[in-house]
XYZ file of C-alpha atoms in Angstrom:
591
model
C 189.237 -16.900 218.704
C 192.813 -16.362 220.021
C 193.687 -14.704 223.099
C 195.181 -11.635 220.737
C 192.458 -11.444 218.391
C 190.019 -11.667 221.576
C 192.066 -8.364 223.271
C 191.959 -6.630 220.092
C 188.083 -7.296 219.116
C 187.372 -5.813 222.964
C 189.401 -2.529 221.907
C 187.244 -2.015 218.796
C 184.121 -2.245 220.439
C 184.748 -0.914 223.875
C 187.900 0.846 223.725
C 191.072 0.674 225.303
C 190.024 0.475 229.216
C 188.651 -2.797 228.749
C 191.761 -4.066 227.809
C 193.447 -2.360 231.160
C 190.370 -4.099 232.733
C 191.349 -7.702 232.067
C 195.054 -6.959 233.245
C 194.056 -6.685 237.227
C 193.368 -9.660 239.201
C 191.234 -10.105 242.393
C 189.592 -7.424 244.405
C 191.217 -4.652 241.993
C 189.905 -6.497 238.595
C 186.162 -6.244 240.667
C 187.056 -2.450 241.546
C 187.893 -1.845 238.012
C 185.317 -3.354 236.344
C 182.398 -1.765 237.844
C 183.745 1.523 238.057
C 184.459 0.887 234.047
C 181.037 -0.465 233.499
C 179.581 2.542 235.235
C 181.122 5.065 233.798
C 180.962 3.154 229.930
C 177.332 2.911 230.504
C 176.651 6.059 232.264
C 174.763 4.160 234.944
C 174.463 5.278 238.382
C 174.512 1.829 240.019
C 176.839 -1.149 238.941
C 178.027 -3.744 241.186
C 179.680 -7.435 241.487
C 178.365 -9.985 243.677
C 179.068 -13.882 244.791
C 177.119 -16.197 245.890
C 177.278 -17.781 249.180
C 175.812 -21.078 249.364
C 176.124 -21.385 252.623
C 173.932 -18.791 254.199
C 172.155 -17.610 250.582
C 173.071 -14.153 250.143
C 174.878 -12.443 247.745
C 178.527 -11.142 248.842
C 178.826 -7.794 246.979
C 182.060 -8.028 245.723
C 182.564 -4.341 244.094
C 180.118 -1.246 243.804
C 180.193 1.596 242.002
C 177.192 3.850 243.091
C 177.042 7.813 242.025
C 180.748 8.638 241.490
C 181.879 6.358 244.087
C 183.863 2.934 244.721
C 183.047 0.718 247.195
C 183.904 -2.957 248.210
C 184.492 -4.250 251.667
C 182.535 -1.962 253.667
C 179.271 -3.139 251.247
C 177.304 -5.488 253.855
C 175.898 -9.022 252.325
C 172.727 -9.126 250.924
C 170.162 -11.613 251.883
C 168.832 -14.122 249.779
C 165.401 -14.727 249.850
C 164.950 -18.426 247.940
C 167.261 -20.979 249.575
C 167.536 -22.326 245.671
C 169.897 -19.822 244.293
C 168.833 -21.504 240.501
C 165.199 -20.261 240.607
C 164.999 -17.433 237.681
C 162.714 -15.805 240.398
C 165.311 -14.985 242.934
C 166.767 -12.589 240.819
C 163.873 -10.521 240.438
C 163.463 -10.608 244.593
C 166.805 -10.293 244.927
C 166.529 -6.825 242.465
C 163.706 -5.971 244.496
C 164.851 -6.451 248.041
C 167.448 -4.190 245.987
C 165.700 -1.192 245.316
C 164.184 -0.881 248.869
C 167.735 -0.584 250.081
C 169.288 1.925 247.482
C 165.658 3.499 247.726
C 166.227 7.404 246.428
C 168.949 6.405 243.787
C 166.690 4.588 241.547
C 163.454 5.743 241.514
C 161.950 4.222 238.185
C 165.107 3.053 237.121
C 165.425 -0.357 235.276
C 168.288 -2.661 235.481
C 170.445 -4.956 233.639
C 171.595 -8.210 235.626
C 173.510 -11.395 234.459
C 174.193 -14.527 236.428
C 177.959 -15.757 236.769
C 178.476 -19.285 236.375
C 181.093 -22.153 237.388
C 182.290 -24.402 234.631
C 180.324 -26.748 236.407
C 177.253 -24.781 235.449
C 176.442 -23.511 239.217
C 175.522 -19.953 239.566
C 178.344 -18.403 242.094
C 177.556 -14.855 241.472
C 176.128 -11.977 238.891
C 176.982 -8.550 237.611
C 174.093 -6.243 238.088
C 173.565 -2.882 236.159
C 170.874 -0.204 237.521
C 169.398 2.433 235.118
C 169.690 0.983 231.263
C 167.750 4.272 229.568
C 167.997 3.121 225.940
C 168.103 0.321 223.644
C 171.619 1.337 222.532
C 173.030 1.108 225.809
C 171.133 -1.679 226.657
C 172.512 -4.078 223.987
C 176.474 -2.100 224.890
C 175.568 -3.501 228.016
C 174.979 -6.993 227.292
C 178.282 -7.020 224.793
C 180.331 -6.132 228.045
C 178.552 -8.859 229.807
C 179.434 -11.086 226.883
C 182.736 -10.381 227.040
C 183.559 -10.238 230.701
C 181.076 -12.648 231.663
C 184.214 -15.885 231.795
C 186.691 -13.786 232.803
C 184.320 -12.465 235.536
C 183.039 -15.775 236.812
C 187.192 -17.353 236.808
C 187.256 -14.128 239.592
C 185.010 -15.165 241.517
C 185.872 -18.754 241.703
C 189.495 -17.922 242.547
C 188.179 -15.432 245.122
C 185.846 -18.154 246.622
C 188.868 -21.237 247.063
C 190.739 -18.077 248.676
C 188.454 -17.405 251.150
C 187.839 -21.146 251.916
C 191.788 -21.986 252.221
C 191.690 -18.602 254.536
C 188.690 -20.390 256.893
C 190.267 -23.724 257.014
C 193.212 -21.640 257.907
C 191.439 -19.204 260.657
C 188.089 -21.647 261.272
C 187.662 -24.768 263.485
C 186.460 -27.010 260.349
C 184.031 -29.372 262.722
C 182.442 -25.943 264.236
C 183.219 -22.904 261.957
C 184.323 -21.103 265.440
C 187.230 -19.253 265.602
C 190.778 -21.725 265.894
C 192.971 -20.788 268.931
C 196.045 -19.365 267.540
C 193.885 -16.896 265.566
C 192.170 -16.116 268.085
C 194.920 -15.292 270.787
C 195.900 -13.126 267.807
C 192.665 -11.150 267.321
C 192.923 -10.920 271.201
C 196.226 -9.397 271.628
C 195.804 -7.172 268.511
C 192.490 -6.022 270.039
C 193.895 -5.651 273.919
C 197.134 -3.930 271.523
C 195.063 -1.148 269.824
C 192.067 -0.539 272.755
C 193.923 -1.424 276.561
C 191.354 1.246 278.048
C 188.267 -1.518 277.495
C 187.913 -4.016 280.095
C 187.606 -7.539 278.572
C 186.104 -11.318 280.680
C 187.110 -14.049 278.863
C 185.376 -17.729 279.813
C 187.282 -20.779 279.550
C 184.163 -23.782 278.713
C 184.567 -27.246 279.106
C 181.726 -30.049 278.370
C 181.875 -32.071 281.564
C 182.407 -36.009 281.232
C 182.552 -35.620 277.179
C 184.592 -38.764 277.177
C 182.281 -40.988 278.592
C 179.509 -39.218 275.751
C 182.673 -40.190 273.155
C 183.230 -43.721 274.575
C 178.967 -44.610 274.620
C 178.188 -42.890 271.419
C 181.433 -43.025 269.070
C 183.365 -40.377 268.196
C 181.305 -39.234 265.133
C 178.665 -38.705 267.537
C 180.736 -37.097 269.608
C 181.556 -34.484 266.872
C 178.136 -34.138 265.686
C 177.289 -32.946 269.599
C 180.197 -30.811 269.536
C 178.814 -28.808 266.410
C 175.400 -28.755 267.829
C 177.184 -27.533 271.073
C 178.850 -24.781 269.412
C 175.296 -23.677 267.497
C 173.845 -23.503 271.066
C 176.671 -21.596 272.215
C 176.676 -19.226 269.271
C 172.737 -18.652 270.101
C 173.549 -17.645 273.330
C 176.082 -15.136 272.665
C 174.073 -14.128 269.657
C 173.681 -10.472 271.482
C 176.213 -10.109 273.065
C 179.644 -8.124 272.180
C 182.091 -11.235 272.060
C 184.391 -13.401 270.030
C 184.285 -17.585 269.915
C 186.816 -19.893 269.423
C 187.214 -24.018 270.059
C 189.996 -24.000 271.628
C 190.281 -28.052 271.536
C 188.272 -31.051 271.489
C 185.363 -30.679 273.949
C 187.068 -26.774 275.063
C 185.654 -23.398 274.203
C 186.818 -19.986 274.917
C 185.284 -16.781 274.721
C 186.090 -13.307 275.089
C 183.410 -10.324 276.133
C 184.207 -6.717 275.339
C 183.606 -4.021 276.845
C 182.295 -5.442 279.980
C 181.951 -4.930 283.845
C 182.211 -8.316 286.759
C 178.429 -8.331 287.293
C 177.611 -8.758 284.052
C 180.644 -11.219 283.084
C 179.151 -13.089 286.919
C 175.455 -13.040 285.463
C 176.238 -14.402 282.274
C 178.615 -17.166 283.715
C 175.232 -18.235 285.737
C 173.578 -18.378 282.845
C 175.560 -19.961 280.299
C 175.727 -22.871 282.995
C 172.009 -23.054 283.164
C 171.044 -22.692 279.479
C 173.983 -25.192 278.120
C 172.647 -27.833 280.743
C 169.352 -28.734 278.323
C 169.737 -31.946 276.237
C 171.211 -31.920 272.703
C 169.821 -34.500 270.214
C 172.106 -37.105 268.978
C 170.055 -39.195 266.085
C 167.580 -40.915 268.642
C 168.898 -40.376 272.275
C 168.889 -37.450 273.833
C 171.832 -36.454 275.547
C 172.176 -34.263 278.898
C 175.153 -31.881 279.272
C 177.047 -29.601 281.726
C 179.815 -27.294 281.277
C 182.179 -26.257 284.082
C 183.326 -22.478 283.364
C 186.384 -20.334 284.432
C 186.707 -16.376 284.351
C 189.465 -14.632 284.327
C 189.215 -10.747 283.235
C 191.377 -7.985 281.879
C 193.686 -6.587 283.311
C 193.173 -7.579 286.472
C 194.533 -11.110 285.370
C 196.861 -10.170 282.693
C 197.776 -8.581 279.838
C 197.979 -10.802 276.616
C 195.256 -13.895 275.538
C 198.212 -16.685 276.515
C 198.020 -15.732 280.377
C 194.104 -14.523 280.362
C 193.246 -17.766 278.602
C 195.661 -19.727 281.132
C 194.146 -18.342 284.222
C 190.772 -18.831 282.919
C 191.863 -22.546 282.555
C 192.690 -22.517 285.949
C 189.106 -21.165 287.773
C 187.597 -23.756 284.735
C 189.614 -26.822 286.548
C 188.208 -25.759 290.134
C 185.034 -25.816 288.806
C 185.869 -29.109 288.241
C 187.310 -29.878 291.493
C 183.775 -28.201 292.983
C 181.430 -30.726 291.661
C 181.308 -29.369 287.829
C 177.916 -27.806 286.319
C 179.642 -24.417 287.785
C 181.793 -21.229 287.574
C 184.703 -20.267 289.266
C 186.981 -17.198 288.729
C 190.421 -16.702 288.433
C 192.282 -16.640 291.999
C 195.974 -16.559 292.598
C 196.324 -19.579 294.383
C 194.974 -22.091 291.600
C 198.490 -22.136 289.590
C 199.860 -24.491 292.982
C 196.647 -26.830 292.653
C 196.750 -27.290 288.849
C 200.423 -27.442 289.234
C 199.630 -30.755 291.450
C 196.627 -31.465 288.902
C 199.093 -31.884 285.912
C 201.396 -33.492 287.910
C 198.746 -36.462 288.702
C 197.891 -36.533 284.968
C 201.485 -37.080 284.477
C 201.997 -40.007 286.803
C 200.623 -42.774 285.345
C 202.214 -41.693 281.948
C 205.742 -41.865 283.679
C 204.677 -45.430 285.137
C 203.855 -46.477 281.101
C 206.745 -45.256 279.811
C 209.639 -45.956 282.660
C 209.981 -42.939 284.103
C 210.784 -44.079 287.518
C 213.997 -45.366 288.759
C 215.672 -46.193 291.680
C 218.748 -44.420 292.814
C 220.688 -46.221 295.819
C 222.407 -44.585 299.081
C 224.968 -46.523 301.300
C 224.743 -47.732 305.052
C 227.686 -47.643 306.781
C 228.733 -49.901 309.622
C 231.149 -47.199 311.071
C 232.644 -49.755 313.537
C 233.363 -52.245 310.803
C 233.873 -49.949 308.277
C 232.376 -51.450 305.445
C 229.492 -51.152 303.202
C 226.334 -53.097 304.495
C 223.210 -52.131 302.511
C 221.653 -49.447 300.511
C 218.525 -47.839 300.792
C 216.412 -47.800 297.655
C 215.204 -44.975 296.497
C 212.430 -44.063 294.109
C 213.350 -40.859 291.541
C 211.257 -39.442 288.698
C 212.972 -39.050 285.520
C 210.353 -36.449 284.195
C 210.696 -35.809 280.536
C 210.472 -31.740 281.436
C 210.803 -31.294 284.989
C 214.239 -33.413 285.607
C 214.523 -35.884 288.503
C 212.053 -35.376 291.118
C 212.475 -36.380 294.479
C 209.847 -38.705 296.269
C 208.532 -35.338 298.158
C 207.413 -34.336 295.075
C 205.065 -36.858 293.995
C 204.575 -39.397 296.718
C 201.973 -37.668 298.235
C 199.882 -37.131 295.183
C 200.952 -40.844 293.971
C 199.202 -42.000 297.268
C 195.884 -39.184 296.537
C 195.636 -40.720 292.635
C 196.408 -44.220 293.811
C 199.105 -44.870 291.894
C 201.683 -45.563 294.755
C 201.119 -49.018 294.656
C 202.220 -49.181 291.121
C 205.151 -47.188 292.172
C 206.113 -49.516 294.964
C 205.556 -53.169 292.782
C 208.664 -51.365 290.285
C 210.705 -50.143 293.251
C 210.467 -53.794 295.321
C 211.261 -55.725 292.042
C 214.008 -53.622 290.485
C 215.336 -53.644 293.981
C 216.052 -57.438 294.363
C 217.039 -57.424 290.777
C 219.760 -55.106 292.169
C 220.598 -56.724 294.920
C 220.986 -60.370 293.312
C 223.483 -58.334 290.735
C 225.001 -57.000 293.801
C 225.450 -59.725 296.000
C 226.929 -62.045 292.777
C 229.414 -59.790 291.713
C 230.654 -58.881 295.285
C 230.338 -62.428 296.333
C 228.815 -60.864 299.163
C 225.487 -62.776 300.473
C 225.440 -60.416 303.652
C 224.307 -57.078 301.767
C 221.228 -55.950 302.326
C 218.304 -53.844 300.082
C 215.988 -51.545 302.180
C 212.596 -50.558 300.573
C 210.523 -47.854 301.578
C 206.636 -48.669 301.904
C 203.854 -46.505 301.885
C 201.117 -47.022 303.920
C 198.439 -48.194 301.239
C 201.148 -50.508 299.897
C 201.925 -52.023 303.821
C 198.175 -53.000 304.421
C 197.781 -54.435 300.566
C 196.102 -57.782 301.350
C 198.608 -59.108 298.850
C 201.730 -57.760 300.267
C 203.370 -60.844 301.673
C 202.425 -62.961 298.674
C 204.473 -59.915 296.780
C 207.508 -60.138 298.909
C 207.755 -64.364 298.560
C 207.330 -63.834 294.957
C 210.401 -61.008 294.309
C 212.520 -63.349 296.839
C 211.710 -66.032 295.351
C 212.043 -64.600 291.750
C 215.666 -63.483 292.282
C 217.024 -66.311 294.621
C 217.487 -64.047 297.380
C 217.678 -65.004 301.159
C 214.933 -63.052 303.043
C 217.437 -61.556 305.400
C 218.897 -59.715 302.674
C 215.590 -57.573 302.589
C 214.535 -54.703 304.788
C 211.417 -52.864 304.325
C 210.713 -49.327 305.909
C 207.529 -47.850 307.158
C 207.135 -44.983 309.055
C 205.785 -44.217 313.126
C 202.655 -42.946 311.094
C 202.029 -46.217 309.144
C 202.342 -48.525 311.817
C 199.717 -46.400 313.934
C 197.396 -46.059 311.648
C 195.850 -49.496 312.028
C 198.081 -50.605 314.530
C 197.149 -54.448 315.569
C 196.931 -55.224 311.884
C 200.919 -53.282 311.251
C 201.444 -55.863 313.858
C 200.365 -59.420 312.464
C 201.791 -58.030 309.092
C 205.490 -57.104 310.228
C 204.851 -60.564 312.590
C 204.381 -62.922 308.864
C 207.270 -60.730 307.383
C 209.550 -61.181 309.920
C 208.294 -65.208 309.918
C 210.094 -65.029 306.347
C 212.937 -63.668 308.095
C 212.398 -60.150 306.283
C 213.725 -57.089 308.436
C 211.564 -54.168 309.291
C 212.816 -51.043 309.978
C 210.418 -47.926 311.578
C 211.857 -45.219 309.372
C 211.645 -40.923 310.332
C 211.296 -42.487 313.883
C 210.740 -39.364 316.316
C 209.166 -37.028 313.396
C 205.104 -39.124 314.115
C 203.426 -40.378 317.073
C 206.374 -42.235 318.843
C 204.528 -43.296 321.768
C 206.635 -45.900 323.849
C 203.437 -47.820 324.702
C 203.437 -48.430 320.426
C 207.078 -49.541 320.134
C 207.099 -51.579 322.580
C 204.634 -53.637 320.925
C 205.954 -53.593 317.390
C 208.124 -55.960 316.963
C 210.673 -54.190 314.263
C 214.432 -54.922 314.110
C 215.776 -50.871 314.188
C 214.665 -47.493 314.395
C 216.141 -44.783 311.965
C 216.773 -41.384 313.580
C 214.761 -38.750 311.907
C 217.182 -36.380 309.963
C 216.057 -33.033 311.605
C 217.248 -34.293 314.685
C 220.781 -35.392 313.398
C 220.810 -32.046 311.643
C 220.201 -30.431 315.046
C 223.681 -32.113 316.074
C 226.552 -29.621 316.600
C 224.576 -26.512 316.219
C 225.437 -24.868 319.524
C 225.056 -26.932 322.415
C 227.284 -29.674 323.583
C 224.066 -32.339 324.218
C 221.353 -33.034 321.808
C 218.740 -34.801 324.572
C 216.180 -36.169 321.621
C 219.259 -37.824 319.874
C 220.752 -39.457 322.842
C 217.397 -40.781 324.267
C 216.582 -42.167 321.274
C 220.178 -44.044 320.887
C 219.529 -45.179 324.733
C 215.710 -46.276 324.092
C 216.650 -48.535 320.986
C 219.223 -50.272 323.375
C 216.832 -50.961 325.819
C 214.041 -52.614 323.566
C 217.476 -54.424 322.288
C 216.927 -52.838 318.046
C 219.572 -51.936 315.784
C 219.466 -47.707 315.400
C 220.537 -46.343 312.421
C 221.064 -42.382 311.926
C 220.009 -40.820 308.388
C 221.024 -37.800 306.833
C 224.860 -37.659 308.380
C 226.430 -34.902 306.312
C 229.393 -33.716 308.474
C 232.005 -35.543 310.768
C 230.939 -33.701 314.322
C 227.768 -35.586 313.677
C 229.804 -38.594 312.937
C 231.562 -38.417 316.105
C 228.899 -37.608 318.372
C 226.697 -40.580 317.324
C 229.507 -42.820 317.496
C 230.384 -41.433 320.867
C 226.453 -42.038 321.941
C 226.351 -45.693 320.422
C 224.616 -45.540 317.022
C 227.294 -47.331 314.529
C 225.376 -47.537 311.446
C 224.379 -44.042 309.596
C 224.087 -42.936 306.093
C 223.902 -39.504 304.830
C 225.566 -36.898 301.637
C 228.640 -37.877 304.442
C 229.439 -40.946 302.891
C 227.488 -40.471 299.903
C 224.412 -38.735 298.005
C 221.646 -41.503 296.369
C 223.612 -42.838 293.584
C 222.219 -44.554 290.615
C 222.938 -48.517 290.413
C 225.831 -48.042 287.874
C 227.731 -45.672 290.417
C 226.530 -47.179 293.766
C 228.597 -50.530 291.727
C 231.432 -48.139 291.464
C 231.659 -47.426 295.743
C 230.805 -50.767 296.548
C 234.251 -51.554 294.852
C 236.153 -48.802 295.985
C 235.140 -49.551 299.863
């Protein structure tokens, strides 16, 4: 039958609305169709249901019950055969039915019709309460007839709806919550209700790469869903919303909710998440660290709660794991310095550090005799960072001595470039050293090797350590400077005054110059006519017969009085700030 001759074969037998029926799509066809059904039939109850295979209950979709319409407030109603085929389940389902409309339909009988895919799986039913007659009884089953397709094409649109609206909303590994829509529902909630206090947790599964990396990664999702399922128990009764927020990270949010009880059940979630999961044969042992942060004491939108929630979670980490922390003001600086360390080997990988180059000047023969090389941080966010701001955590995540083998090498490379266009074999490269890279047991072999790489004469390299190094295991600073300076390798005591600076000490080590801390050349010119430090230092060098060099020279007072006291060689933003090897090229020519 055509489409036309369909339409016009409904308006004979049931009348016009029908037709206006079929012209309405989604939750309004559903609406429209019971409330027609109802009112055709004169029965008191008529509703639309779907299926949900998932949890087996029956979604109602529409209800039209004594007058009135209802849809989305109508809760689900539970299944009770886990095989929604079985003929029987209908008849419990009816039943389970009546006890919960009890008082509508006393001795009433019913009318009910299963809805079916096109591949022949029930996904849902229209149900009818109170058929009185046989007349209406067979009207009834014509309108199932004939809106039994059109009925069932409803439902399955309505079902691929709401599954492109979970994989859109829903973590698809653990049905939780996915963060964006959650930091929605947070702010919308915190939006409409800022008068109800709020804790939000910020979990994270403690060495889950190691589980990943012994078990495989589908392991390592199946223990993340059975993770979630645990966590979901837990929370079960209490007021709260779920989300992964990624990979082996979970957030949650409590309403309604005062510190001791957020504190309580941060104890316990630590406890009860510690038991094994199962993974196929092994059973696998857990922890979580937790962080709590709480509104509004810790901010007023899900980005920042989340965020400093993130933070306490990463000293929990710091504190051993298997533990709670909460939110404090001073975490951002230590997870500032925790991202940072993250970051450092990346920047190693991919190039990030460079060397920039400042001049010494021999004042007294006026010419360019050196640089200094210096390491910089071309950070892909942050800019250039200086070495203050990540030598000290390069040396903590022991990752200086990566720093240093780039920063010796690229140096000579320099240099040899230097000294070939300049025709000037004299020039010198100085090389800052940190203290784990000075006592390396393979330092020396190092040195022979970038020499030796680059054709370089060993005079034409200075390395720097500071008062601190050298003291810290003193006779062994001594034999090492002793093989260096074998090679004929220079060694400068860099910062000198700033550490220890015990004469007893220099005396002994057997360096070629001393570099004047910059805070005492800054000192210079600042009021009185005599800076004591400054000129003993000048007069101490002499006497132990070492070069003395003056660092950070920015102004020509200071030029003049170190000149006036002895020292000859300086550098400093004077003569020049650290220049990158392209424009350090460009002064050597112009001096």
């Amino acid at each position: 039958m055509k489409r036309h001759e369909a339409l016009e074969e409904i308006e004979r037998v049931l009348g016009i609305r029908a037709v206006e029926v079929l012209t309405h799509v989604g939750e309004e066809y559903f609406r429209s169709l019971v409330k027609y059904i109802a009112e055709t039939l004169h029965a008191p109850i008529v509703l639309v249901g779907e299926v949900d295979e998932t949890s087996s209950k029956i979604n109602v979709l529409a209800m039209y019950r004594n007058g009135n319409l209802s849809d989305g407030d109508v809760q689900p109603i539970l299944a009770l055969e886990s095989s929604l085929k079985e003929a029987s389940f209908y008849e419990k389902f009816i039943h389970q039915l009546f006890s919960r409309l009890k008082g509508d339909i006393e001795g009433a009988g019913y009318l009910e019709m299963p809805l079916k895919s096109y591949k022949g799986e029930i996904i849902g039913l229209i149900f009818i309460i109170n058929i009185e007659t046989t007349e209406t009884k067979e009207k009834a089953e014509t309108i199932f007839r004939l809106f039994r397709d059109r009925t069932a094409k409803e439902i399955a649109r309505n079902k691929k709806e709401k599954r492109l609206l979970k994989l859109a909303h829903y973590d698809s590994l653990t049905n939780l919550l996915e963060r964006a829509t959650f930091r929605k529902m947070v702010d919308e909630e915190i939006g409409k209700h800022p008068e109800i206090k709020r804790g939000f947790f910020f979990i994270d599964i403690d060495n889950f790469k190691m589980i990943n990396d012994s078990f495989g990664h589908k392991k390592g999702d199946e223990l993340l869903v059975k993770f979630a399922k645990r966590l979901k128990d837990i929370m079960k009764n209490e007021n709260a919303l779920l989300c992964r927020n990624s990979g082996d990270e979970f957030v949650i949010m409590l309403r309604d909710v005062e510190k001791d009880q957020v504190y309580n059940l941060a104890a316990n979630l630590v406890n009860e998440l510690q038991y094994p999961l199962i993974l196929g044969e092994n059973a696998v042992f857990i922890t979580v660290s937790i962080g709590v942060s709480f509104f509004p004491e810790h901010g007023h939108n899900a980005d920042t709660l989340i965020h400093h929630a993130d933070l306490a979670m990463y000293e929990a980490k710091k504190d051993g794991k298997s533990t709670y922390r909460f939110y404090q003001s001073f975490m951002e600086h230590h997870y500032e310095r925790f991202l940072l360390k993250q970051e450092l080997r990346r920047g190693i990988a991919n190039n990030e550090f460079v060397l920039y180059y400042q001049p010494k000047i021999d004042i007294i023969q006026r010419r360019t005799i050196g640089f200094e090389a210096l390491v910089r941080w071309n950070h892909p966010e942050k800019g250039f960072l200086s070495p203050s701001e990540f030598i000290e955590l390069a040396e903590e995540d022991n990752t200086i001595e990566l720093i240093g083998n780039l920063g010796l090498d690229e140096a000579c490379k320099q240099l040899k470039c230097w000294q070939e266009e300049f025709s000037n074999k004299q020039l010198t490269i100085a090389v800052n050293m940190s203290a784990r890279k000075f006592f390396h047991s393979d330092l020396v072999h190092q040195v022979q090797e970038s020499i030796s790489k680059y054709k370089l004469p060993y005079s034409s390299l200075v390395i720097e350590i500071t008062e601190t190094t050298a003291i810290k295991d003193f006779e062994h600073a001594v034999k090492i400077i002793q093989k260096l300076q074998s090679l004929g390798v220079h060694i400068h005591l860099d910062d000198f005054g700033k550490g220890f600076s015990s004469l007893y000490y220099l005396n002994r080590l057997p360096v070629n110059a001393i570099k004047i801390d910059r805070s005492f050349i800054q000192q210079i010119g600042q009021g009185q006519k005599e800076n004591p430090i400054v000129n003993a230092i000048i007069a101490m060098a002499h006497s132990l017969n070492l070069d003395v060099i003056a660092e950070g020279v920015e102004t020509n007072v200071q030029l003049k009085y170190l000149l006036g006291k002895g020292c000859h060689i300086m550098q400093g933003y004077y003569f020049s700030k650290p220049l990158p090897a392209d424009k350090a090229g460009d002064y050597l020519r112009r001096m």
